[in-house]
GROMACS .gro file of C-alpha atoms in nm:
model
  496
    1UNK     CA    1   0.008  -0.003   0.001
    2UNK     CA    2   0.184   0.312  -0.129
    3UNK     CA    3   0.187   0.598   0.111
    4UNK     CA    4   0.203   0.423   0.445
    5UNK     CA    5   0.496   0.457   0.678
    6UNK     CA    6   0.530   0.091   0.768
    7UNK     CA    7   0.589  -0.236   0.596
    8UNK     CA    8   0.428  -0.574   0.672
    9UNK     CA    9   0.631  -0.895   0.643
   10UNK     CA   10   0.590  -1.244   0.819
   11UNK     CA   11   0.801  -1.554   0.891
   12UNK     CA   12   0.659  -1.901   0.933
   13UNK     CA   13   0.595  -1.828   1.317
   14UNK     CA   14   0.533  -1.446   1.357
   15UNK     CA   15   0.401  -1.138   1.187
   16UNK     CA   16   0.608  -0.811   1.185
   17UNK     CA   17   0.580  -0.454   1.120
   18UNK     CA   18   0.874  -0.240   1.014
   19UNK     CA   19   0.829   0.118   1.093
   20UNK     CA   20   0.975   0.337   0.817
   21UNK     CA   21   0.982   0.650   1.051
   22UNK     CA   22   1.149   0.503   1.354
   23UNK     CA   23   1.350   0.219   1.199
   24UNK     CA   24   1.190  -0.009   1.448
   25UNK     CA   25   1.058  -0.372   1.392
   26UNK     CA   26   0.756  -0.474   1.594
   27UNK     CA   27   0.641  -0.838   1.630
   28UNK     CA   28   0.260  -0.818   1.649
   29UNK     CA   29  -0.028  -1.062   1.667
   30UNK     CA   30  -0.233  -1.168   1.371
   31UNK     CA   31  -0.526  -0.934   1.448
   32UNK     CA   32  -0.321  -0.619   1.458
   33UNK     CA   33  -0.132  -0.734   1.137
   34UNK     CA   34  -0.469  -0.775   0.952
   35UNK     CA   35  -0.656  -0.463   1.070
   36UNK     CA   36  -0.379  -0.199   1.071
   37UNK     CA   37  -0.446  -0.101   0.703
   38UNK     CA   38  -0.799  -0.012   0.788
   39UNK     CA   39  -0.717   0.220   1.087
   40UNK     CA   40  -0.789   0.573   0.974
   41UNK     CA   41  -0.991   0.444   0.677
   42UNK     CA   42  -1.285   0.279   0.841
   43UNK     CA   43  -1.469   0.340   1.154
   44UNK     CA   44  -1.432   0.119   1.448
   45UNK     CA   45  -1.781  -0.019   1.385
   46UNK     CA   46  -1.693  -0.119   1.027
   47UNK     CA   47  -1.364  -0.273   1.125
   48UNK     CA   48  -1.551  -0.471   1.397
   49UNK     CA   49  -1.798  -0.598   1.147
   50UNK     CA   50  -1.531  -0.666   0.889
   51UNK     CA   51  -1.327  -0.895   1.113
   52UNK     CA   52  -1.601  -1.042   1.340
   53UNK     CA   53  -1.587  -1.380   1.179
   54UNK     CA   54  -1.217  -1.399   1.253
   55UNK     CA   55  -1.167  -1.254   1.596
   56UNK     CA   56  -1.362  -1.179   1.900
   57UNK     CA   57  -1.485  -0.812   1.941
   58UNK     CA   58  -1.280  -0.764   2.245
   59UNK     CA   59  -0.962  -0.864   2.077
   60UNK     CA   60  -1.028  -0.636   1.769
   61UNK     CA   61  -1.109  -0.344   2.012
   62UNK     CA   62  -0.783  -0.402   2.187
   63UNK     CA   63  -0.589  -0.414   1.877
   64UNK     CA   64  -0.749  -0.087   1.752
   65UNK     CA   65  -0.665   0.088   2.073
   66UNK     CA   66  -0.306  -0.041   2.064
   67UNK     CA   67  -0.252   0.086   1.707
   68UNK     CA   68  -0.402   0.423   1.781
   69UNK     CA   69  -0.192   0.468   2.098
   70UNK     CA   70   0.112   0.362   1.909
   71UNK     CA   71   0.048   0.627   1.641
   72UNK     CA   72  -0.015   0.889   1.901
   73UNK     CA   73   0.353   0.826   2.006
   74UNK     CA   74   0.476   0.888   1.646
   75UNK     CA   75   0.503   0.525   1.528
   76UNK     CA   76   0.354   0.329   1.250
   77UNK     CA   77   0.197   0.640   1.085
   78UNK     CA   78  -0.027   0.564   0.788
   79UNK     CA   79   0.127   0.827   0.582
   80UNK     CA   80   0.462   0.997   0.552
   81UNK     CA   81   0.457   1.296   0.793
   82UNK     CA   82   0.638   1.539   0.552
   83UNK     CA   83   0.903   1.305   0.532
   84UNK     CA   84   1.185   1.416   0.295
   85UNK     CA   85   1.566   1.397   0.250
   86UNK     CA   86   1.702   1.712   0.416
   87UNK     CA   87   2.067   1.798   0.438
   88UNK     CA   88   2.251   2.094   0.631
   89UNK     CA   89   2.499   2.140   0.359
   90UNK     CA   90   2.663   2.414   0.584
   91UNK     CA   91   2.735   2.158   0.871
   92UNK     CA   92   3.118   2.113   0.856
   93UNK     CA   93   3.093   1.783   1.039
   94UNK     CA   94   2.881   1.654   0.737
   95UNK     CA   95   3.093   1.778   0.453
   96UNK     CA   96   3.438   1.805   0.610
   97UNK     CA   97   3.680   1.794   0.325
   98UNK     CA   98   3.956   1.933   0.528
   99UNK     CA   99   4.003   1.628   0.761
  100UNK     CA  100   3.783   1.350   0.650
  101UNK     CA  101   3.858   1.239   0.309
  102UNK     CA  102   3.822   0.856   0.349
  103UNK     CA  103   4.026   0.708   0.060
  104UNK     CA  104   4.217   0.801  -0.252
  105UNK     CA  105   4.185   0.614  -0.598
  106UNK     CA  106   4.453   0.698  -0.878
  107UNK     CA  107   4.358   0.616  -1.227
  108UNK     CA  108   4.688   0.533  -1.324
  109UNK     CA  109   4.610   0.443  -1.692
  110UNK     CA  110   4.319   0.407  -1.921
  111UNK     CA  111   4.495   0.141  -2.119
  112UNK     CA  112   4.392  -0.221  -2.092
  113UNK     CA  113   4.540  -0.534  -2.232
  114UNK     CA  114   4.208  -0.711  -2.239
  115UNK     CA  115   3.867  -0.655  -2.412
  116UNK     CA  116   3.626  -0.822  -2.172
  117UNK     CA  117   3.286  -0.829  -2.311
  118UNK     CA  118   3.113  -0.673  -2.036
  119UNK     CA  119   3.354  -0.403  -1.940
  120UNK     CA  120   3.208  -0.062  -1.844
  121UNK     CA  121   3.457   0.101  -2.069
  122UNK     CA  122   3.368  -0.113  -2.362
  123UNK     CA  123   3.124  -0.041  -2.651
  124UNK     CA  124   2.837  -0.197  -2.462
  125UNK     CA  125   2.791   0.109  -2.258
  126UNK     CA  126   2.708   0.473  -2.367
  127UNK     CA  127   2.864   0.775  -2.225
  128UNK     CA  128   3.180   0.592  -2.112
  129UNK     CA  129   3.530   0.707  -2.177
  130UNK     CA  130   3.642   0.395  -2.363
  131UNK     CA  131   4.002   0.280  -2.382
  132UNK     CA  132   4.290   0.513  -2.445
  133UNK     CA  133   4.673   0.552  -2.421
  134UNK     CA  134   4.625   0.809  -2.133
  135UNK     CA  135   4.824   0.736  -1.834
  136UNK     CA  136   4.903   0.932  -1.513
  137UNK     CA  137   5.244   1.075  -1.457
  138UNK     CA  138   5.414   1.101  -1.115
  139UNK     CA  139   5.381   1.478  -1.075
  140UNK     CA  140   4.998   1.429  -1.079
  141UNK     CA  141   5.003   1.129  -0.851
  142UNK     CA  142   5.229   1.323  -0.600
  143UNK     CA  143   5.006   1.624  -0.580
  144UNK     CA  144   4.704   1.378  -0.533
  145UNK     CA  145   4.873   1.192  -0.260
  146UNK     CA  146   4.971   1.518  -0.087
  147UNK     CA  147   4.624   1.655  -0.110
  148UNK     CA  148   4.471   1.330   0.030
  149UNK     CA  149   4.709   1.303   0.334
  150UNK     CA  150   4.669   1.678   0.418
  151UNK     CA  151   4.295   1.640   0.399
  152UNK     CA  152   4.252   1.327   0.599
  153UNK     CA  153   4.416   1.425   0.934
  154UNK     CA  154   4.161   1.231   1.144
  155UNK     CA  155   4.250   0.910   0.978
  156UNK     CA  156   4.417   0.620   1.156
  157UNK     CA  157   4.485   0.426   0.832
  158UNK     CA  158   4.516   0.556   0.487
  159UNK     CA  159   4.386   0.388   0.187
  160UNK     CA  160   4.528   0.428  -0.182
  161UNK     CA  161   4.382   0.238  -0.461
  162UNK     CA  162   4.524   0.201  -0.808
  163UNK     CA  163   4.280   0.162  -1.101
  164UNK     CA  164   4.262   0.145  -1.470
  165UNK     CA  165   4.214   0.028  -1.746
  166UNK     CA  166   4.464  -0.249  -1.622
  167UNK     CA  167   4.664  -0.064  -1.356
  168UNK     CA  168   4.960  -0.289  -1.385
  169UNK     CA  169   5.017  -0.150  -1.721
  170UNK     CA  170   5.169   0.148  -1.543
  171UNK     CA  171   5.351  -0.039  -1.263
  172UNK     CA  172   5.642   0.204  -1.272
  173UNK     CA  173   5.428   0.495  -1.150
  174UNK     CA  174   5.269   0.258  -0.890
  175UNK     CA  175   5.609   0.173  -0.755
  176UNK     CA  176   5.700   0.537  -0.753
  177UNK     CA  177   5.381   0.618  -0.548
  178UNK     CA  178   5.471   0.360  -0.298
  179UNK     CA  179   5.834   0.459  -0.274
  180UNK     CA  180   5.705   0.826  -0.225
  181UNK     CA  181   5.471   0.738   0.045
  182UNK     CA  182   5.739   0.529   0.214
  183UNK     CA  183   5.986   0.825   0.239
  184UNK     CA  184   5.762   1.111   0.268
  185UNK     CA  185   5.498   0.958   0.490
  186UNK     CA  186   5.678   0.698   0.665
  187UNK     CA  187   5.497   0.743   0.999
  188UNK     CA  188   5.163   0.683   0.835
  189UNK     CA  189   4.994   0.343   0.801
  190UNK     CA  190   4.935   0.322   0.446
  191UNK     CA  191   4.741   0.024   0.271
  192UNK     CA  192   4.709  -0.023  -0.101
  193UNK     CA  193   4.446  -0.171  -0.306
  194UNK     CA  194   4.397  -0.283  -0.660
  195UNK     CA  195   4.171  -0.456  -0.898
  196UNK     CA  196   4.357  -0.642  -1.171
  197UNK     CA  197   4.302  -0.891  -1.443
  198UNK     CA  198   4.592  -1.087  -1.314
  199UNK     CA  199   4.782  -1.115  -1.648
  200UNK     CA  200   5.087  -0.921  -1.537
  201UNK     CA  201   5.077  -1.041  -1.169
  202UNK     CA  202   5.418  -1.189  -1.130
  203UNK     CA  203   5.810  -1.161  -1.091
  204UNK     CA  204   5.911  -0.794  -0.987
  205UNK     CA  205   5.548  -0.675  -0.995
  206UNK     CA  206   5.445  -0.930  -0.756
  207UNK     CA  207   5.745  -0.882  -0.531
  208UNK     CA  208   5.679  -0.519  -0.496
  209UNK     CA  209   5.295  -0.559  -0.403
  210UNK     CA  210   5.391  -0.811  -0.141
  211UNK     CA  211   5.662  -0.577   0.005
  212UNK     CA  212   5.410  -0.289   0.028
  213UNK     CA  213   5.103  -0.437   0.166
  214UNK     CA  214   4.843  -0.442  -0.113
  215UNK     CA  215   4.501  -0.602  -0.104
  216UNK     CA  216   4.457  -0.739  -0.456
  217UNK     CA  217   4.125  -0.823  -0.628
  218UNK     CA  218   4.186  -1.053  -0.915
  219UNK     CA  219   3.923  -1.105  -1.176
  220UNK     CA  220   3.817  -1.467  -1.208
  221UNK     CA  221   3.483  -1.563  -1.341
  222UNK     CA  222   3.475  -1.937  -1.295
  223UNK     CA  223   3.598  -2.249  -1.474
  224UNK     CA  224   3.773  -2.216  -1.808
  225UNK     CA  225   3.475  -2.243  -2.031
  226UNK     CA  226   3.290  -1.965  -1.831
  227UNK     CA  227   3.580  -1.729  -1.777
  228UNK     CA  228   3.719  -1.741  -2.128
  229UNK     CA  229   3.371  -1.648  -2.273
  230UNK     CA  230   3.400  -1.308  -2.142
  231UNK     CA  231   3.752  -1.217  -2.029
  232UNK     CA  232   3.954  -1.231  -2.346
  233UNK     CA  233   4.241  -1.052  -2.518
  234UNK     CA  234   4.169  -0.823  -2.817
  235UNK     CA  235   4.240  -1.119  -3.039
  236UNK     CA  236   3.948  -1.320  -2.856
  237UNK     CA  237   4.179  -1.556  -2.693
  238UNK     CA  238   4.093  -1.658  -2.339
  239UNK     CA  239   4.309  -1.571  -2.023
  240UNK     CA  240   4.211  -1.844  -1.782
  241UNK     CA  241   4.538  -2.051  -1.803
  242UNK     CA  242   4.744  -1.742  -1.754
  243UNK     CA  243   4.572  -1.627  -1.448
  244UNK     CA  244   4.564  -1.976  -1.285
  245UNK     CA  245   4.946  -2.012  -1.368
  246UNK     CA  246   5.000  -1.664  -1.194
  247UNK     CA  247   4.797  -1.756  -0.893
  248UNK     CA  248   4.972  -2.083  -0.858
  249UNK     CA  249   5.327  -1.901  -0.862
  250UNK     CA  250   5.194  -1.638  -0.611
  251UNK     CA  251   5.074  -1.909  -0.367
  252UNK     CA  252   5.397  -2.109  -0.387
  253UNK     CA  253   5.626  -1.790  -0.343
  254UNK     CA  254   5.419  -1.613  -0.087
  255UNK     CA  255   5.146  -1.841   0.075
  256UNK     CA  256   5.072  -1.631   0.370
  257UNK     CA  257   5.008  -1.310   0.168
  258UNK     CA  258   4.822  -1.507  -0.087
  259UNK     CA  259   4.575  -1.637   0.163
  260UNK     CA  260   4.524  -1.290   0.344
  261UNK     CA  261   4.552  -1.028   0.082
  262UNK     CA  262   4.381  -1.193  -0.228
  263UNK     CA  263   4.030  -1.170  -0.313
  264UNK     CA  264   3.868  -1.317  -0.622
  265UNK     CA  265   3.598  -1.099  -0.798
  266UNK     CA  266   3.348  -1.292  -1.008
  267UNK     CA  267   3.130  -1.101  -1.265
  268UNK     CA  268   2.795  -1.262  -1.350
  269UNK     CA  269   2.668  -1.220  -1.694
  270UNK     CA  270   2.411  -1.472  -1.846
  271UNK     CA  271   2.431  -1.769  -1.876
  272UNK     CA  272   2.496  -1.764  -1.494
  273UNK     CA  273   2.565  -2.136  -1.439
  274UNK     CA  274   2.580  -2.078  -1.069
  275UNK     CA  275   2.646  -2.427  -0.973
  276UNK     CA  276   2.936  -2.462  -1.202
  277UNK     CA  277   3.088  -2.145  -1.085
  278UNK     CA  278   3.029  -2.228  -0.704
  279UNK     CA  279   3.184  -2.569  -0.744
  280UNK     CA  280   3.500  -2.437  -0.913
  281UNK     CA  281   3.546  -2.113  -0.686
  282UNK     CA  282   3.467  -2.299  -0.354
  283UNK     CA  283   3.627  -2.650  -0.439
  284UNK     CA  284   3.938  -2.580  -0.662
  285UNK     CA  285   4.225  -2.666  -0.443
  286UNK     CA  286   4.443  -2.367  -0.568
  287UNK     CA  287   4.173  -2.104  -0.482
  288UNK     CA  288   3.926  -2.265  -0.221
  289UNK     CA  289   4.052  -2.076   0.081
  290UNK     CA  290   4.041  -1.726  -0.086
  291UNK     CA  291   3.760  -1.475  -0.025
  292UNK     CA  292   3.527  -1.426  -0.304
  293UNK     CA  293   3.308  -1.131  -0.426
  294UNK     CA  294   3.042  -1.169  -0.682
  295UNK     CA  295   2.919  -0.884  -0.881
  296UNK     CA  296   2.662  -0.838  -1.152
  297UNK     CA  297   2.764  -0.653  -1.468
  298UNK     CA  298   2.645  -0.297  -1.471
  299UNK     CA  299   2.372  -0.361  -1.724
  300UNK     CA  300   2.225  -0.610  -1.461
  301UNK     CA  301   2.308  -0.434  -1.132
  302UNK     CA  302   1.976  -0.261  -1.090
  303UNK     CA  303   1.777  -0.590  -1.155
  304UNK     CA  304   1.836  -0.744  -0.810
  305UNK     CA  305   1.984  -1.079  -0.778
  306UNK     CA  306   1.675  -1.268  -0.690
  307UNK     CA  307   1.485  -1.141  -0.982
  308UNK     CA  308   1.776  -1.225  -1.223
  309UNK     CA  309   1.835  -1.572  -1.090
  310UNK     CA  310   1.465  -1.675  -1.127
  311UNK     CA  311   1.512  -1.640  -1.501
  312UNK     CA  312   1.675  -1.989  -1.494
  313UNK     CA  313   1.526  -2.285  -1.304
  314UNK     CA  314   1.847  -2.446  -1.235
  315UNK     CA  315   1.990  -2.114  -1.102
  316UNK     CA  316   1.677  -2.057  -0.902
  317UNK     CA  317   1.709  -2.400  -0.714
  318UNK     CA  318   2.072  -2.346  -0.656
  319UNK     CA  319   2.026  -1.994  -0.509
  320UNK     CA  320   1.746  -2.122  -0.275
  321UNK     CA  321   1.978  -2.409  -0.157
  322UNK     CA  322   2.256  -2.145  -0.088
  323UNK     CA  323   2.021  -1.946   0.094
  324UNK     CA  324   1.924  -2.235   0.326
  325UNK     CA  325   2.299  -2.309   0.358
  326UNK     CA  326   2.381  -1.953   0.454
  327UNK     CA  327   2.099  -1.956   0.709
  328UNK     CA  328   2.226  -2.258   0.865
  329UNK     CA  329   2.587  -2.121   0.901
  330UNK     CA  330   2.468  -1.802   1.069
  331UNK     CA  331   2.206  -1.970   1.295
  332UNK     CA  332   2.452  -2.233   1.422
  333UNK     CA  333   2.751  -2.004   1.438
  334UNK     CA  334   2.967  -2.216   1.197
  335UNK     CA  335   3.126  -1.887   1.090
  336UNK     CA  336   3.378  -1.907   1.365
  337UNK     CA  337   3.487  -2.260   1.308
  338UNK     CA  338   3.508  -2.275   0.919
  339UNK     CA  339   3.785  -2.083   0.746
  340UNK     CA  340   3.605  -2.099   0.415
  341UNK     CA  341   3.271  -1.970   0.545
  342UNK     CA  342   3.318  -1.634   0.374
  343UNK     CA  343   3.250  -1.804   0.045
  344UNK     CA  344   2.906  -1.922   0.148
  345UNK     CA  345   2.741  -1.597   0.055
  346UNK     CA  346   2.904  -1.468  -0.260
  347UNK     CA  347   2.626  -1.573  -0.496
  348UNK     CA  348   2.352  -1.409  -0.271
  349UNK     CA  349   2.543  -1.090  -0.168
  350UNK     CA  350   2.314  -1.089   0.140
  351UNK     CA  351   2.541  -1.058   0.441
  352UNK     CA  352   2.622  -0.698   0.387
  353UNK     CA  353   2.265  -0.629   0.347
  354UNK     CA  354   2.188  -0.824   0.663
  355UNK     CA  355   2.422  -0.598   0.824
  356UNK     CA  356   2.218  -0.295   0.731
  357UNK     CA  357   1.913  -0.443   0.914
  358UNK     CA  358   2.131  -0.534   1.206
  359UNK     CA  359   2.258  -0.178   1.239
  360UNK     CA  360   1.909  -0.007   1.212
  361UNK     CA  361   1.886   0.274   1.449
  362UNK     CA  362   1.631   0.265   1.732
  363UNK     CA  363   1.567   0.641   1.778
  364UNK     CA  364   1.308   0.827   1.597
  365UNK     CA  365   1.377   1.028   1.292
  366UNK     CA  366   1.158   1.255   1.102
  367UNK     CA  367   1.434   1.295   0.837
  368UNK     CA  368   1.554   0.994   0.622
  369UNK     CA  369   1.929   0.915   0.623
  370UNK     CA  370   2.105   1.038   0.323
  371UNK     CA  371   2.101   0.739   0.091
  372UNK     CA  372   2.449   0.769  -0.062
  373UNK     CA  373   2.819   0.815   0.002
  374UNK     CA  374   2.934   1.187  -0.031
  375UNK     CA  375   3.103   1.324  -0.347
  376UNK     CA  376   3.483   1.356  -0.286
  377UNK     CA  377   3.490   1.159   0.033
  378UNK     CA  378   3.633   0.853  -0.169
  379UNK     CA  379   3.843   1.079  -0.383
  380UNK     CA  380   3.895   0.960  -0.751
  381UNK     CA  381   4.171   1.122  -0.950
  382UNK     CA  382   4.177   1.060  -1.339
  383UNK     CA  383   4.492   1.035  -1.533
  384UNK     CA  384   4.467   1.417  -1.599
  385UNK     CA  385   4.462   1.500  -1.236
  386UNK     CA  386   4.083   1.584  -1.224
  387UNK     CA  387   3.881   1.489  -0.928
  388UNK     CA  388   3.552   1.306  -0.993
  389UNK     CA  389   3.265   1.229  -0.762
  390UNK     CA  390   3.347   0.870  -0.768
  391UNK     CA  391   3.496   0.604  -0.987
  392UNK     CA  392   3.159   0.477  -1.113
  393UNK     CA  393   3.103   0.804  -1.314
  394UNK     CA  394   3.458   0.914  -1.404
  395UNK     CA  395   3.349   0.991  -1.745
  396UNK     CA  396   3.418   1.269  -1.992
  397UNK     CA  397   3.154   1.495  -1.851
  398UNK     CA  398   3.202   1.827  -1.664
  399UNK     CA  399   2.908   1.728  -1.430
  400UNK     CA  400   3.120   1.463  -1.262
  401UNK     CA  401   3.436   1.682  -1.220
  402UNK     CA  402   3.455   1.836  -0.846
  403UNK     CA  403   3.802   1.970  -0.855
  404UNK     CA  404   4.170   1.901  -0.947
  405UNK     CA  405   4.506   1.843  -0.809
  406UNK     CA  406   4.595   2.198  -0.866
  407UNK     CA  407   4.279   2.361  -0.716
  408UNK     CA  408   4.159   2.099  -0.471
  409UNK     CA  409   3.796   2.009  -0.419
  410UNK     CA  410   3.524   2.249  -0.507
  411UNK     CA  411   3.287   2.220  -0.213
  412UNK     CA  412   3.026   2.418  -0.380
  413UNK     CA  413   3.010   2.198  -0.679
  414UNK     CA  414   2.973   1.896  -0.426
  415UNK     CA  415   2.681   2.081  -0.264
  416UNK     CA  416   2.511   2.150  -0.588
  417UNK     CA  417   2.544   1.770  -0.692
  418UNK     CA  418   2.381   1.666  -0.360
  419UNK     CA  419   2.105   1.924  -0.397
  420UNK     CA  420   2.038   1.830  -0.750
  421UNK     CA  421   2.032   1.458  -0.647
  422UNK     CA  422   1.791   1.516  -0.371
  423UNK     CA  423   1.550   1.717  -0.619
  424UNK     CA  424   1.581   1.426  -0.871
  425UNK     CA  425   1.479   1.175  -0.604
  426UNK     CA  426   1.172   1.374  -0.494
  427UNK     CA  427   1.046   1.463  -0.847
  428UNK     CA  428   1.116   1.162  -1.048
  429UNK     CA  429   1.131   0.863  -0.800
  430UNK     CA  430   0.877   0.986  -0.533
  431UNK     CA  431   1.108   0.853  -0.263
  432UNK     CA  432   0.918   1.019   0.023
  433UNK     CA  433   0.642   0.764   0.009
  434UNK     CA  434   0.858   0.472  -0.040
  435UNK     CA  435   0.849   0.214   0.247
  436UNK     CA  436   1.202   0.099   0.143
  437UNK     CA  437   1.365   0.432   0.153
  438UNK     CA  438   1.625   0.360   0.433
  439UNK     CA  439   1.748   0.067   0.252
  440UNK     CA  440   1.765   0.219  -0.088
  441UNK     CA  441   2.107   0.214  -0.281
  442UNK     CA  442   2.035   0.445  -0.566
  443UNK     CA  443   2.302   0.700  -0.517
  444UNK     CA  444   2.408   1.032  -0.702
  445UNK     CA  445   2.626   0.806  -0.944
  446UNK     CA  446   2.324   0.604  -1.040
  447UNK     CA  447   2.122   0.919  -1.124
  448UNK     CA  448   2.407   0.982  -1.390
  449UNK     CA  449   2.448   0.638  -1.514
  450UNK     CA  450   2.095   0.522  -1.551
  451UNK     CA  451   1.794   0.662  -1.727
  452UNK     CA  452   1.484   0.750  -1.531
  453UNK     CA  453   1.306   0.431  -1.690
  454UNK     CA  454   1.590   0.213  -1.568
  455UNK     CA  455   1.578   0.356  -1.218
  456UNK     CA  456   1.195   0.337  -1.201
  457UNK     CA  457   1.234  -0.039  -1.284
  458UNK     CA  458   1.478  -0.075  -1.002
  459UNK     CA  459   1.223   0.083  -0.779
  460UNK     CA  460   0.970  -0.177  -0.873
  461UNK     CA  461   1.201  -0.479  -0.831
  462UNK     CA  462   1.376  -0.358  -0.521
  463UNK     CA  463   1.100  -0.413  -0.278
  464UNK     CA  464   1.069  -0.776  -0.358
  465UNK     CA  465   1.424  -0.829  -0.263
  466UNK     CA  466   1.414  -0.653   0.065
  467UNK     CA  467   1.092  -0.790   0.192
  468UNK     CA  468   1.232  -1.154   0.141
  469UNK     CA  469   1.574  -1.022   0.319
  470UNK     CA  470   1.367  -0.887   0.617
  471UNK     CA  471   1.177  -1.214   0.634
  472UNK     CA  472   1.499  -1.421   0.622
  473UNK     CA  473   1.672  -1.213   0.877
  474UNK     CA  474   1.401  -1.258   1.138
  475UNK     CA  475   1.361  -1.629   1.055
  476UNK     CA  476   1.727  -1.661   1.149
  477UNK     CA  477   1.689  -1.435   1.456
  478UNK     CA  478   1.388  -1.641   1.575
  479UNK     CA  479   1.604  -1.959   1.578
  480UNK     CA  480   1.909  -1.783   1.729
  481UNK     CA  481   1.867  -1.433   1.879
  482UNK     CA  482   2.247  -1.389   1.905
  483UNK     CA  483   2.338  -1.511   1.556
  484UNK     CA  484   2.394  -1.179   1.397
  485UNK     CA  485   2.578  -1.043   1.689
  486UNK     CA  486   2.810  -1.324   1.664
  487UNK     CA  487   2.834  -1.298   1.289
  488UNK     CA  488   2.934  -0.933   1.277
  489UNK     CA  489   3.157  -0.952   1.585
  490UNK     CA  490   3.342  -1.233   1.412
  491UNK     CA  491   3.364  -1.020   1.086
  492UNK     CA  492   3.492  -0.730   1.297
  493UNK     CA  493   3.771  -0.925   1.456
  494UNK     CA  494   3.881  -1.046   1.107
  495UNK     CA  495   3.851  -1.408   1.188
  496UNK     CA  496   3.727  -1.489   0.833
   0.00000   0.00000   0.00000
């Protein structure tokens, strides 16, 4: 029912109401669950008559009183109470670009040695920059690093990522950056990050990345016949055997680093063949113990996983089996005793979303949390030294530029982007009446990448996913009330 400020969902054992306004979840009896939609629309007499065959009059009356009393306290309201996204853009604690830039990503090159069929820089996507010979020089990288360090004084750990194209094609710059940080900022705790196709991950490059603590995400889509369908050289030749050879040498030479600093990134594109991918990623002796992350290609990202997977009966059955497997792990606290347990969830990507429910605030709010990261907080610097709002939309478009290594961040431009985004959500997506607004993942980047039609389609499919997620979360909690506390404490301690 559009326009109400609560969401109804149920498990096998209980009925629940999620209060959009306060972020609380209430377990209610069946009578309240049924009649709440009629409160404010029908008189007490009509409600009594409507449900007299199901419940005793005294129980209906008590349910009506309970709902009315709760609403008087500001909970479970039937319609949004002028609910809107509202930001105080003059609040320095909110937009603190002097001390709180969270991370730096350097686009060290726009060149790539592969032509993956689903790449966001390929011909498949409009308004992307494509491939080029552009690469960053050290003078730009040095200024970007200096700016980041001087504007992240509150940080305890500094994070610098190298992106491309294929970042290792400009390895000489990456090494210079690492050497510069080591000499100029030797007292800072700097961690490096990189996503690579793995083709060049060997010899002196590998030695350098191990010497300078680098978290390396390596693209591996599954067994050879699946991987080589999409991840190919310009001549269409597959890359699977080269990557597996490099991984084997990595593990042999640096077994500890291999197990702790490597994550495999799998990108899903039809046909999904989830079972085949899972069996390979989780059971192949070389990579079984590594962390995994599964992503959808950008063309599928807005069409949430459950919706996509249902397009294939075999994949649907497998995803349902994996969901039950995941529930069993969480309910029975198997996370703490199984080193490979991180891998139980990658094809469902639900643990991070479970965390959003777990962290729901209990205090009342008449203003909805801002549903996005902030432009510039994760600073992305392109090969020419321009600052962009984030890596997702670093395209040849002045709308995404928020400064440069020469001039720093244009705070007014960042404020304008946020204000325009809020206007967009209110005018085109009608977010103020959405029951799922606190969970929404559409950000300012999406508003630039996707058309209004695509975003509206997302809005139609998103509720199905989250309603199922809420149901699953509380099914787990009913069986083990401490399950999620244990899970997220384990994650925080880095036990898997």
